[in-house]
Amino acid sequence: MKIAVASDGEMVTEHFGHCEIFSIFEAENNKIVKSETIANPGHKPGFLPNFLNDRGVNVIIAGGMGSGAIEIFDENGIEVVTGAKGNAKVAAEQYIYGKLKSTGSVCHEHQHHDECGN
């Protein structure tokens, strides 16, 4: 399983599309066995969900996300977890252990991206 966490440094970012990096964690038998970071190639409508799908991501974790991105992830069978906060690796581990549940936080206005995840 590959889990991507939209991150700024080591922390979960509030808005998926505006993250600095994607922290990618590979999990086997409820344990992270590999991790890497990929720079965000840029926020263009519809691009990032397909970018992550092409890398084999099964789950995306973020503070908040726009409804368009959520729809594309859903179409590709990628689970979306929003409302996450804190350290990216800890969030991925919480997901693996079944302790991280999506709040359904959807960002509606990109100019107010600091308010996503609330």
CSV table of N, CA, C and O in Angstrom, one decimal:
chain,number,residue,atom,x,y,z
A,1,MET,N,0.8,-1.2,0.0
A,1,MET,CA,0.0,0.0,0.0
A,1,MET,C,0.9,1.2,0.0
A,1,MET,O,1.9,1.3,0.7
A,2,LYS,N,0.5,2.2,-0.8
A,2,LYS,CA,1.3,3.5,-0.9
A,2,LYS,C,0.3,4.6,-0.3
A,2,LYS,O,-0.8,4.8,-0.8
A,3,ILE,N,0.9,5.3,0.6
A,3,ILE,CA,0.1,6.4,1.3
A,3,ILE,C,0.9,7.7,1.0
A,3,ILE,O,2.1,7.8,1.3
A,4,ALA,N,0.2,8.6,0.4
A,4,ALA,CA,0.8,10.0,0.1
A,4,ALA,C,0.2,10.9,1.1
A,4,ALA,O,-1.0,10.9,1.4
A,5,VAL,N,1.1,11.8,1.7
A,5,VAL,CA,0.7,12.8,2.6
A,5,VAL,C,1.1,14.1,2.0
A,5,VAL,O,2.3,14.4,1.8
A,6,ALA,N,0.1,15.0,1.8
A,6,ALA,CA,0.4,16.4,1.3
A,6,ALA,C,1.1,17.1,2.5
A,6,ALA,O,0.5,17.2,3.5
A,7,SER,N,2.4,17.5,2.3
A,7,SER,CA,3.2,18.0,3.4
A,7,SER,C,3.9,19.3,3.1
A,7,SER,O,4.2,19.6,2.0
A,8,ASP,N,4.1,20.0,4.2
A,8,ASP,CA,5.1,21.2,4.2
A,8,ASP,C,6.1,20.7,5.2
A,8,ASP,O,5.9,20.7,6.4
A,9,GLY,N,7.3,20.4,4.7
A,9,GLY,CA,8.3,19.8,5.5
A,9,GLY,C,7.9,18.5,6.0
A,9,GLY,O,7.4,17.7,5.2
A,10,GLU,N,7.9,18.3,7.3
A,10,GLU,CA,7.4,17.0,7.9
A,10,GLU,C,6.0,17.1,8.4
A,10,GLU,O,5.5,16.1,8.9
A,11,MET,N,5.3,18.2,8.1
A,11,MET,CA,4.0,18.4,8.7
A,11,MET,C,2.9,18.3,7.6
A,11,MET,O,3.1,18.7,6.4
A,12,VAL,N,1.7,17.7,8.0
A,12,VAL,CA,0.6,17.7,7.0
A,12,VAL,C,0.2,19.1,6.7
A,12,VAL,O,0.1,20.0,7.6
A,13,THR,N,0.0,19.4,5.4
A,13,THR,CA,-0.4,20.7,5.0
A,13,THR,C,-1.9,20.9,5.1
A,13,THR,O,-2.6,19.9,5.0
A,14,GLU,N,-2.3,22.2,5.2
A,14,GLU,CA,-3.8,22.4,5.3
A,14,GLU,C,-4.5,22.3,4.0
A,14,GLU,O,-5.6,21.9,4.0
A,15,HIS,N,-3.8,22.6,2.9
A,15,HIS,CA,-4.5,22.4,1.6
A,15,HIS,C,-3.7,21.6,0.6
A,15,HIS,O,-2.5,21.9,0.3
A,16,PHE,N,-4.2,20.5,0.2
A,16,PHE,CA,-3.6,19.5,-0.7
A,16,PHE,C,-2.8,20.1,-1.8
A,16,PHE,O,-1.6,19.8,-2.0
A,17,GLY,N,-3.4,20.9,-2.6
A,17,GLY,CA,-2.8,21.4,-3.9
A,17,GLY,C,-1.6,22.4,-3.6
A,17,GLY,O,-0.8,22.6,-4.5
A,18,HIS,N,-1.6,23.0,-2.5
A,18,HIS,CA,-0.5,24.0,-2.2
A,18,HIS,C,0.6,23.5,-1.3
A,18,HIS,O,1.4,24.2,-0.8
A,19,CYS,N,0.7,22.1,-1.2
A,19,CYS,CA,1.8,21.6,-0.4
A,19,CYS,C,3.1,21.8,-1.1
A,19,CYS,O,3.2,22.0,-2.3
A,20,GLU,N,4.2,21.7,-0.3
A,20,GLU,CA,5.6,21.8,-0.8
A,20,GLU,C,6.0,20.4,-1.4
A,20,GLU,O,6.6,20.4,-2.5
A,21,ILE,N,5.6,19.3,-0.7
A,21,ILE,CA,6.0,18.0,-1.1
A,21,ILE,C,4.9,17.0,-0.8
A,21,ILE,O,4.0,17.3,-0.1
A,22,PHE,N,5.1,15.8,-1.4
A,22,PHE,CA,4.2,14.7,-1.0
A,22,PHE,C,5.2,13.7,-0.4
A,22,PHE,O,6.2,13.3,-0.9
A,23,SER,N,4.9,13.4,0.9
A,23,SER,CA,5.6,12.3,1.6
A,23,SER,C,4.9,11.0,1.3
A,23,SER,O,3.7,10.9,1.5
A,24,ILE,N,5.6,10.1,0.6
A,24,ILE,CA,5.1,8.8,0.2
A,24,ILE,C,5.6,7.7,1.1
A,24,ILE,O,6.8,7.6,1.3
A,25,PHE,N,4.7,7.0,1.7
A,25,PHE,CA,5.0,5.9,2.6
A,25,PHE,C,4.5,4.6,2.1
A,25,PHE,O,3.3,4.5,1.7
A,26,GLU,N,5.4,3.6,2.0
A,26,GLU,CA,4.9,2.3,1.5
A,26,GLU,C,4.8,1.4,2.8
A,26,GLU,O,5.7,1.4,3.6
A,27,ALA,N,3.6,0.8,2.9
A,27,ALA,CA,3.3,0.0,4.1
A,27,ALA,C,3.1,-1.5,3.7
A,27,ALA,O,2.4,-1.8,2.7
A,28,GLU,N,3.6,-2.4,4.5
A,28,GLU,CA,3.4,-3.8,4.4
A,28,GLU,C,3.2,-4.3,5.8
A,28,GLU,O,3.9,-4.0,6.7
A,29,ASN,N,2.2,-5.2,6.0
A,29,ASN,CA,1.9,-5.8,7.3
A,29,ASN,C,1.8,-4.8,8.4
A,29,ASN,O,2.4,-4.9,9.5
A,30,ASN,N,1.0,-3.7,8.1
A,30,ASN,CA,0.8,-2.6,9.1
A,30,ASN,C,2.1,-2.0,9.6
A,30,ASN,O,2.1,-1.5,10.7
A,31,LYS,N,3.1,-1.8,8.7
A,31,LYS,CA,4.3,-1.2,9.1
A,31,LYS,C,4.9,-0.4,7.9
A,31,LYS,O,4.8,-0.9,6.7
A,32,ILE,N,5.4,0.7,8.1
A,32,ILE,CA,6.0,1.5,7.0
A,32,ILE,C,7.4,0.9,6.7
A,32,ILE,O,8.2,0.7,7.6
A,33,VAL,N,7.6,0.5,5.5
A,33,VAL,CA,8.8,-0.2,5.1
A,33,VAL,C,9.7,0.7,4.2
A,33,VAL,O,10.9,0.4,4.0
A,34,LYS,N,9.1,1.7,3.6
A,34,LYS,CA,9.9,2.6,2.7
A,34,LYS,C,9.2,4.0,2.7
A,34,LYS,O,8.0,4.1,2.8
A,35,SER,N,10.0,5.0,2.6
A,35,SER,CA,9.5,6.4,2.5
A,35,SER,C,10.3,7.2,1.5
A,35,SER,O,11.5,6.9,1.3
A,36,GLU,N,9.7,8.1,0.8
A,36,GLU,CA,10.3,9.1,-0.1
A,36,GLU,C,9.5,10.4,-0.1
A,36,GLU,O,8.4,10.4,0.3
A,37,THR,N,10.2,11.4,-0.6
A,37,THR,CA,9.4,12.7,-0.8
A,37,THR,C,9.5,13.0,-2.3
A,37,THR,O,10.5,12.8,-2.9
A,38,ILE,N,8.4,13.6,-2.8
A,38,ILE,CA,8.4,14.0,-4.1
A,38,ILE,C,7.9,15.5,-4.1
A,38,ILE,O,6.9,15.8,-3.5
A,39,ALA,N,8.6,16.4,-4.8
A,39,ALA,CA,8.2,17.8,-4.8
A,39,ALA,C,6.9,17.9,-5.5
A,39,ALA,O,6.6,17.2,-6.5
A,40,ASN,N,6.1,18.8,-5.1
A,40,ASN,CA,4.8,19.2,-5.7
A,40,ASN,C,5.2,19.8,-7.1
A,40,ASN,O,5.8,20.8,-7.1
A,41,PRO,N,4.8,19.2,-8.2
A,41,PRO,CA,5.1,19.7,-9.5
A,41,PRO,C,4.3,20.9,-9.9
A,41,PRO,O,4.5,21.5,-11.0
A,42,GLY,N,3.4,21.3,-9.1
A,42,GLY,CA,2.6,22.5,-9.4
A,42,GLY,C,1.1,22.2,-9.3
A,42,GLY,O,0.6,21.1,-9.6
A,43,HIS,N,0.4,23.2,-8.9
A,43,HIS,CA,-1.1,23.1,-8.7
A,43,HIS,C,-1.8,23.5,-9.9
A,43,HIS,O,-2.0,24.7,-10.2
A,44,LYS,N,-2.3,22.6,-10.7
A,44,LYS,CA,-3.1,22.8,-11.9
A,44,LYS,C,-4.3,21.9,-11.7
A,44,LYS,O,-4.2,20.7,-11.3
A,45,PRO,N,-5.5,22.5,-12.0
A,45,PRO,CA,-6.7,21.7,-11.8
A,45,PRO,C,-6.7,20.3,-12.4
A,45,PRO,O,-6.4,20.2,-13.6
A,46,GLY,N,-6.9,19.3,-11.6
A,46,GLY,CA,-7.0,17.9,-12.1
A,46,GLY,C,-5.7,17.2,-12.3
A,46,GLY,O,-5.6,16.0,-12.5
A,47,PHE,N,-4.6,17.9,-12.2
A,47,PHE,CA,-3.3,17.3,-12.5
A,47,PHE,C,-2.8,16.4,-11.3
A,47,PHE,O,-2.3,15.3,-11.6
A,48,LEU,N,-2.8,16.9,-10.1
A,48,LEU,CA,-2.1,16.2,-9.0
A,48,LEU,C,-2.8,14.9,-8.7
A,48,LEU,O,-2.0,13.9,-8.4
A,49,PRO,N,-4.1,14.7,-8.7
A,49,PRO,CA,-4.6,13.4,-8.5
A,49,PRO,C,-4.1,12.3,-9.5
A,49,PRO,O,-3.8,11.2,-9.1
A,50,ASN,N,-4.0,12.7,-10.8
A,50,ASN,CA,-3.5,11.8,-11.8
A,50,ASN,C,-2.0,11.6,-11.6
A,50,ASN,O,-1.5,10.5,-11.8
A,51,PHE,N,-1.3,12.6,-11.2
A,51,PHE,CA,0.2,12.5,-11.0
A,51,PHE,C,0.4,11.5,-9.9
A,51,PHE,O,1.3,10.6,-10.0
A,52,LEU,N,-0.4,11.5,-8.8
A,52,LEU,CA,-0.2,10.6,-7.7
A,52,LEU,C,-0.7,9.2,-8.1
A,52,LEU,O,-0.1,8.2,-7.7
A,53,ASN,N,-1.8,9.1,-8.9
A,53,ASN,CA,-2.3,7.8,-9.3
A,53,ASN,C,-1.2,7.1,-10.2
A,53,ASN,O,-1.0,5.9,-10.0
A,54,ASP,N,-0.5,7.9,-11.0
A,54,ASP,CA,0.5,7.3,-11.9
A,54,ASP,C,1.7,6.7,-11.1
A,54,ASP,O,2.5,5.9,-11.6
A,55,ARG,N,1.8,7.2,-9.8
A,55,ARG,CA,2.9,6.7,-8.9
A,55,ARG,C,2.4,5.6,-8.0
A,55,ARG,O,3.1,5.2,-7.1
A,56,GLY,N,1.2,5.1,-8.3
A,56,GLY,CA,0.7,3.9,-7.5
A,56,GLY,C,0.2,4.2,-6.1
A,56,GLY,O,0.0,3.3,-5.3
A,57,VAL,N,-0.2,5.5,-5.9
A,57,VAL,CA,-0.7,5.8,-4.6
A,57,VAL,C,-2.1,5.2,-4.4
A,57,VAL,O,-2.9,5.3,-5.3
A,58,ASN,N,-2.4,4.7,-3.2
A,58,ASN,CA,-3.6,4.1,-2.8
A,58,ASN,C,-4.5,5.0,-1.9
A,58,ASN,O,-5.7,4.9,-1.8
A,59,VAL,N,-3.8,5.9,-1.1
A,59,VAL,CA,-4.4,6.7,-0.1
A,59,VAL,C,-3.7,8.1,-0.2
A,59,VAL,O,-2.5,8.2,-0.3
A,60,ILE,N,-4.5,9.2,-0.1
A,60,ILE,CA,-4.0,10.5,0.0
A,60,ILE,C,-4.5,11.1,1.3
A,60,ILE,O,-5.7,11.0,1.6
A,61,ILE,N,-3.6,11.7,2.1
A,61,ILE,CA,-3.9,12.3,3.3
A,61,ILE,C,-3.6,13.8,3.3
A,61,ILE,O,-2.5,14.2,2.8
A,62,ALA,N,-4.5,14.7,3.7
A,62,ALA,CA,-4.3,16.1,3.7
A,62,ALA,C,-5.2,16.8,4.7
A,62,ALA,O,-6.1,16.2,5.2
A,63,GLY,N,-4.9,18.1,5.0
A,63,GLY,CA,-5.7,18.8,5.9
A,63,GLY,C,-7.1,19.1,5.2
A,63,GLY,O,-8.1,18.8,5.8
A,64,GLY,N,-7.0,19.6,4.0
A,64,GLY,CA,-8.2,19.9,3.2
A,64,GLY,C,-7.9,19.7,1.8
A,64,GLY,O,-6.8,19.7,1.3
A,65,MET,N,-9.0,19.6,1.0
A,65,MET,CA,-8.9,19.4,-0.4
A,65,MET,C,-10.1,19.9,-1.2
A,65,MET,O,-11.2,19.8,-0.6
A,66,GLY,N,-9.9,20.3,-2.4
A,66,GLY,CA,-11.0,20.8,-3.2
A,66,GLY,C,-11.9,19.6,-3.7
A,66,GLY,O,-11.4,18.5,-3.8
A,67,SER,N,-13.1,19.8,-4.0
A,67,SER,CA,-14.1,18.8,-4.4
A,67,SER,C,-13.7,18.2,-5.7
A,67,SER,O,-13.9,17.0,-6.0
A,68,GLY,N,-13.1,19.0,-6.6
A,68,GLY,CA,-12.6,18.4,-7.9
A,68,GLY,C,-11.6,17.4,-7.8
A,68,GLY,O,-11.6,16.3,-8.4
A,69,ALA,N,-10.6,17.6,-6.9
A,69,ALA,CA,-9.5,16.7,-6.7
A,69,ALA,C,-10.1,15.4,-6.0
A,69,ALA,O,-9.7,14.3,-6.4
A,70,ILE,N,-11.0,15.6,-5.1
A,70,ILE,CA,-11.6,14.4,-4.4
A,70,ILE,C,-12.3,13.6,-5.4
A,70,ILE,O,-12.2,12.3,-5.4
A,71,GLU,N,-13.1,14.2,-6.4
A,71,GLU,CA,-13.8,13.4,-7.4
A,71,GLU,C,-12.8,12.6,-8.2
A,71,GLU,O,-13.1,11.4,-8.5
A,72,ILE,N,-11.7,13.2,-8.6
A,72,ILE,CA,-10.7,12.5,-9.5
A,72,ILE,C,-10.1,11.3,-8.7
A,72,ILE,O,-9.9,10.2,-9.2
A,73,PHE,N,-9.7,11.6,-7.4
A,73,PHE,CA,-9.2,10.5,-6.6
A,73,PHE,C,-10.2,9.3,-6.5
A,73,PHE,O,-9.9,8.2,-6.7
A,74,ASP,N,-11.5,9.7,-6.3
A,74,ASP,CA,-12.5,8.7,-6.2
A,74,ASP,C,-12.6,7.9,-7.5
A,74,ASP,O,-12.8,6.6,-7.4
A,75,GLU,N,-12.6,8.6,-8.6
A,75,GLU,CA,-12.7,7.9,-9.9
A,75,GLU,C,-11.5,6.9,-10.1
A,75,GLU,O,-11.7,5.9,-10.8
A,76,ASN,N,-10.4,7.2,-9.5
A,76,ASN,CA,-9.2,6.3,-9.6
A,76,ASN,C,-9.1,5.3,-8.5
A,76,ASN,O,-8.1,4.6,-8.4
A,77,GLY,N,-10.1,5.3,-7.6
A,77,GLY,CA,-10.1,4.3,-6.5
A,77,GLY,C,-9.1,4.6,-5.4
A,77,GLY,O,-8.7,3.7,-4.7
A,78,ILE,N,-8.7,5.9,-5.3
A,78,ILE,CA,-7.8,6.3,-4.3
A,78,ILE,C,-8.6,6.9,-3.1
A,78,ILE,O,-9.4,7.8,-3.3
A,79,GLU,N,-8.3,6.3,-1.9
A,79,GLU,CA,-9.0,6.8,-0.7
A,79,GLU,C,-8.5,8.2,-0.3
A,79,GLU,O,-7.3,8.4,-0.3
A,80,VAL,N,-9.4,9.1,0.0
A,80,VAL,CA,-9.1,10.4,0.4
A,80,VAL,C,-9.4,10.6,1.9
A,80,VAL,O,-10.5,10.3,2.4
A,81,VAL,N,-8.4,11.1,2.6
A,81,VAL,CA,-8.5,11.3,4.1
A,81,VAL,C,-8.2,12.8,4.3
A,81,VAL,O,-7.0,13.2,4.1
A,82,THR,N,-9.2,13.6,4.7
A,82,THR,CA,-9.0,15.0,5.0
A,82,THR,C,-9.2,15.3,6.4
A,82,THR,O,-9.7,14.4,7.2
A,83,GLY,N,-8.7,16.4,6.9
A,83,GLY,CA,-8.8,16.8,8.3
A,83,GLY,C,-7.6,16.4,9.1
A,83,GLY,O,-7.6,16.6,10.3
A,84,ALA,N,-6.6,15.9,8.5
A,84,ALA,CA,-5.4,15.5,9.2
A,84,ALA,C,-4.6,16.6,9.6
A,84,ALA,O,-4.6,17.7,8.9
A,85,LYS,N,-3.8,16.5,10.7
A,85,LYS,CA,-2.9,17.5,11.2
A,85,LYS,C,-1.7,16.9,11.8
A,85,LYS,O,-1.7,15.7,12.1
A,86,GLY,N,-0.6,17.7,11.9
A,86,GLY,CA,0.5,17.2,12.6
A,86,GLY,C,1.6,16.6,11.7
A,86,GLY,O,1.6,16.9,10.5
A,87,ASN,N,2.4,15.7,12.3
A,87,ASN,CA,3.5,15.1,11.6
A,87,ASN,C,3.0,14.1,10.5
A,87,ASN,O,2.1,13.3,10.7
A,88,ALA,N,3.6,14.2,9.3
A,88,ALA,CA,3.1,13.4,8.1
A,88,ALA,C,3.3,11.9,8.4
A,88,ALA,O,2.4,11.1,8.1
A,89,LYS,N,4.4,11.5,8.9
A,89,LYS,CA,4.7,10.1,9.2
A,89,LYS,C,3.7,9.6,10.2
A,89,LYS,O,3.2,8.4,10.1
A,90,VAL,N,3.5,10.3,11.2
A,90,VAL,CA,2.6,9.9,12.3
A,90,VAL,C,1.1,9.8,11.7
A,90,VAL,O,0.4,8.8,12.0
A,91,ALA,N,0.7,10.7,10.8
A,91,ALA,CA,-0.6,10.6,10.2
A,91,ALA,C,-0.7,9.3,9.4
A,91,ALA,O,-1.7,8.6,9.5
A,92,ALA,N,0.4,9.0,8.6
A,92,ALA,CA,0.4,7.8,7.8
A,92,ALA,C,0.3,6.5,8.8
A,92,ALA,O,-0.5,5.6,8.5
A,93,GLU,N,1.0,6.5,9.9
A,93,GLU,CA,1.0,5.4,10.8
A,93,GLU,C,-0.4,5.3,11.4
A,93,GLU,O,-0.9,4.2,11.6
A,94,GLN,N,-1.0,6.4,11.8
A,94,GLN,CA,-2.4,6.4,12.4
A,94,GLN,C,-3.4,5.8,11.4
A,94,GLN,O,-4.3,5.1,11.7
A,95,TYR,N,-3.2,6.2,10.1
A,95,TYR,CA,-4.1,5.6,9.1
A,95,TYR,C,-3.9,4.1,9.0
A,95,TYR,O,-4.9,3.3,9.0
A,96,ILE,N,-2.6,3.6,9.0
A,96,ILE,CA,-2.3,2.2,8.9
A,96,ILE,C,-3.0,1.4,10.1
A,96,ILE,O,-3.5,0.4,9.9
A,97,TYR,N,-3.0,2.0,11.3
A,97,TYR,CA,-3.5,1.4,12.4
A,97,TYR,C,-5.0,1.6,12.6
A,97,TYR,O,-5.6,1.2,13.6
A,98,GLY,N,-5.6,2.3,11.6
A,98,GLY,CA,-7.1,2.5,11.6
A,98,GLY,C,-7.5,3.6,12.6
A,98,GLY,O,-8.7,3.7,13.0
A,99,LYS,N,-6.6,4.4,13.0
A,99,LYS,CA,-6.9,5.5,14.0
A,99,LYS,C,-7.1,6.9,13.3
A,99,LYS,O,-7.4,7.8,14.0
A,100,LEU,N,-6.9,7.0,12.0
A,100,LEU,CA,-7.1,8.3,11.3
A,100,LEU,C,-8.3,8.1,10.4
A,100,LEU,O,-8.3,7.3,9.5
A,101,LYS,N,-9.3,8.9,10.7
A,101,LYS,CA,-10.5,8.9,9.9
A,101,LYS,C,-10.7,10.3,9.2
A,101,LYS,O,-10.4,11.3,9.8
A,102,SER,N,-11.2,10.3,8.0
A,102,SER,CA,-11.5,11.5,7.3
A,102,SER,C,-12.6,12.3,8.0
A,102,SER,O,-13.6,11.8,8.4
A,103,THR,N,-12.4,13.7,8.0
A,103,THR,CA,-13.4,14.5,8.5
A,103,THR,C,-14.3,15.0,7.4
A,103,THR,O,-15.3,15.7,7.6
A,104,GLY,N,-13.9,14.7,6.1
A,104,GLY,CA,-14.6,15.2,5.0
A,104,GLY,C,-14.4,16.6,4.7
A,104,GLY,O,-15.2,17.2,3.9
A,105,SER,N,-13.3,17.2,5.2
A,105,SER,CA,-13.1,18.6,5.0
A,105,SER,C,-12.8,18.9,3.5
A,105,SER,O,-11.9,18.4,2.9
A,106,VAL,N,-13.7,19.8,3.0
A,106,VAL,CA,-13.5,20.2,1.5
A,106,VAL,C,-13.3,21.7,1.5
A,106,VAL,O,-14.0,22.5,2.1
A,107,CYS,N,-12.2,22.1,0.7
A,107,CYS,CA,-11.9,23.5,0.5
A,107,CYS,C,-12.8,24.0,-0.6
A,107,CYS,O,-12.9,23.4,-1.7
A,108,HIS,N,-13.4,25.1,-0.4
A,108,HIS,CA,-14.3,25.7,-1.5
A,108,HIS,C,-13.7,26.9,-2.2
A,108,HIS,O,-14.0,27.2,-3.3
A,109,GLU,N,-12.8,27.6,-1.5
A,109,GLU,CA,-12.3,28.8,-2.1
A,109,GLU,C,-10.8,28.8,-1.9
A,109,GLU,O,-10.3,28.9,-0.8
A,110,HIS,N,-10.0,28.7,-3.1
A,110,HIS,CA,-8.6,28.6,-3.0
A,110,HIS,C,-7.9,29.8,-2.4
A,110,HIS,O,-6.9,29.7,-1.8
A,111,GLN,N,-8.5,31.0,-2.6
A,111,GLN,CA,-7.8,32.2,-2.0
A,111,GLN,C,-7.8,32.2,-0.5
A,111,GLN,O,-7.1,32.9,0.1
A,112,HIS,N,-8.6,31.3,0.1
A,112,HIS,CA,-8.7,31.2,1.5
A,112,HIS,C,-8.1,29.9,2.0
A,112,HIS,O,-8.6,29.3,3.0
A,113,HIS,N,-7.1,29.4,1.3
A,113,HIS,CA,-6.5,28.1,1.6
A,113,HIS,C,-6.0,27.9,3.0
A,113,HIS,O,-5.9,26.8,3.5
A,114,ASP,N,-5.7,29.0,3.7
A,114,ASP,CA,-5.3,28.9,5.1
A,114,ASP,C,-6.4,28.4,6.0
A,114,ASP,O,-6.2,28.0,7.1
A,115,GLU,N,-7.6,28.5,5.5
A,115,GLU,CA,-8.8,28.0,6.3
A,115,GLU,C,-9.2,26.6,6.1
A,115,GLU,O,-10.1,26.1,6.7
A,116,CYS,N,-8.6,25.9,5.1
A,116,CYS,CA,-8.9,24.6,4.8
A,116,CYS,C,-8.6,23.7,6.0
A,116,CYS,O,-7.7,23.9,6.8
A,117,GLY,N,-9.4,22.6,6.2
A,117,GLY,CA,-9.2,21.7,7.2
A,117,GLY,C,-9.9,22.1,8.5
A,117,GLY,O,-9.9,21.3,9.5
A,118,ASN,N,-10.6,23.2,8.5
A,118,ASN,CA,-11.3,23.6,9.7
A,118,ASN,C,-12.7,23.1,9.7
A,118,ASN,O,-13.3,22.9,8.7
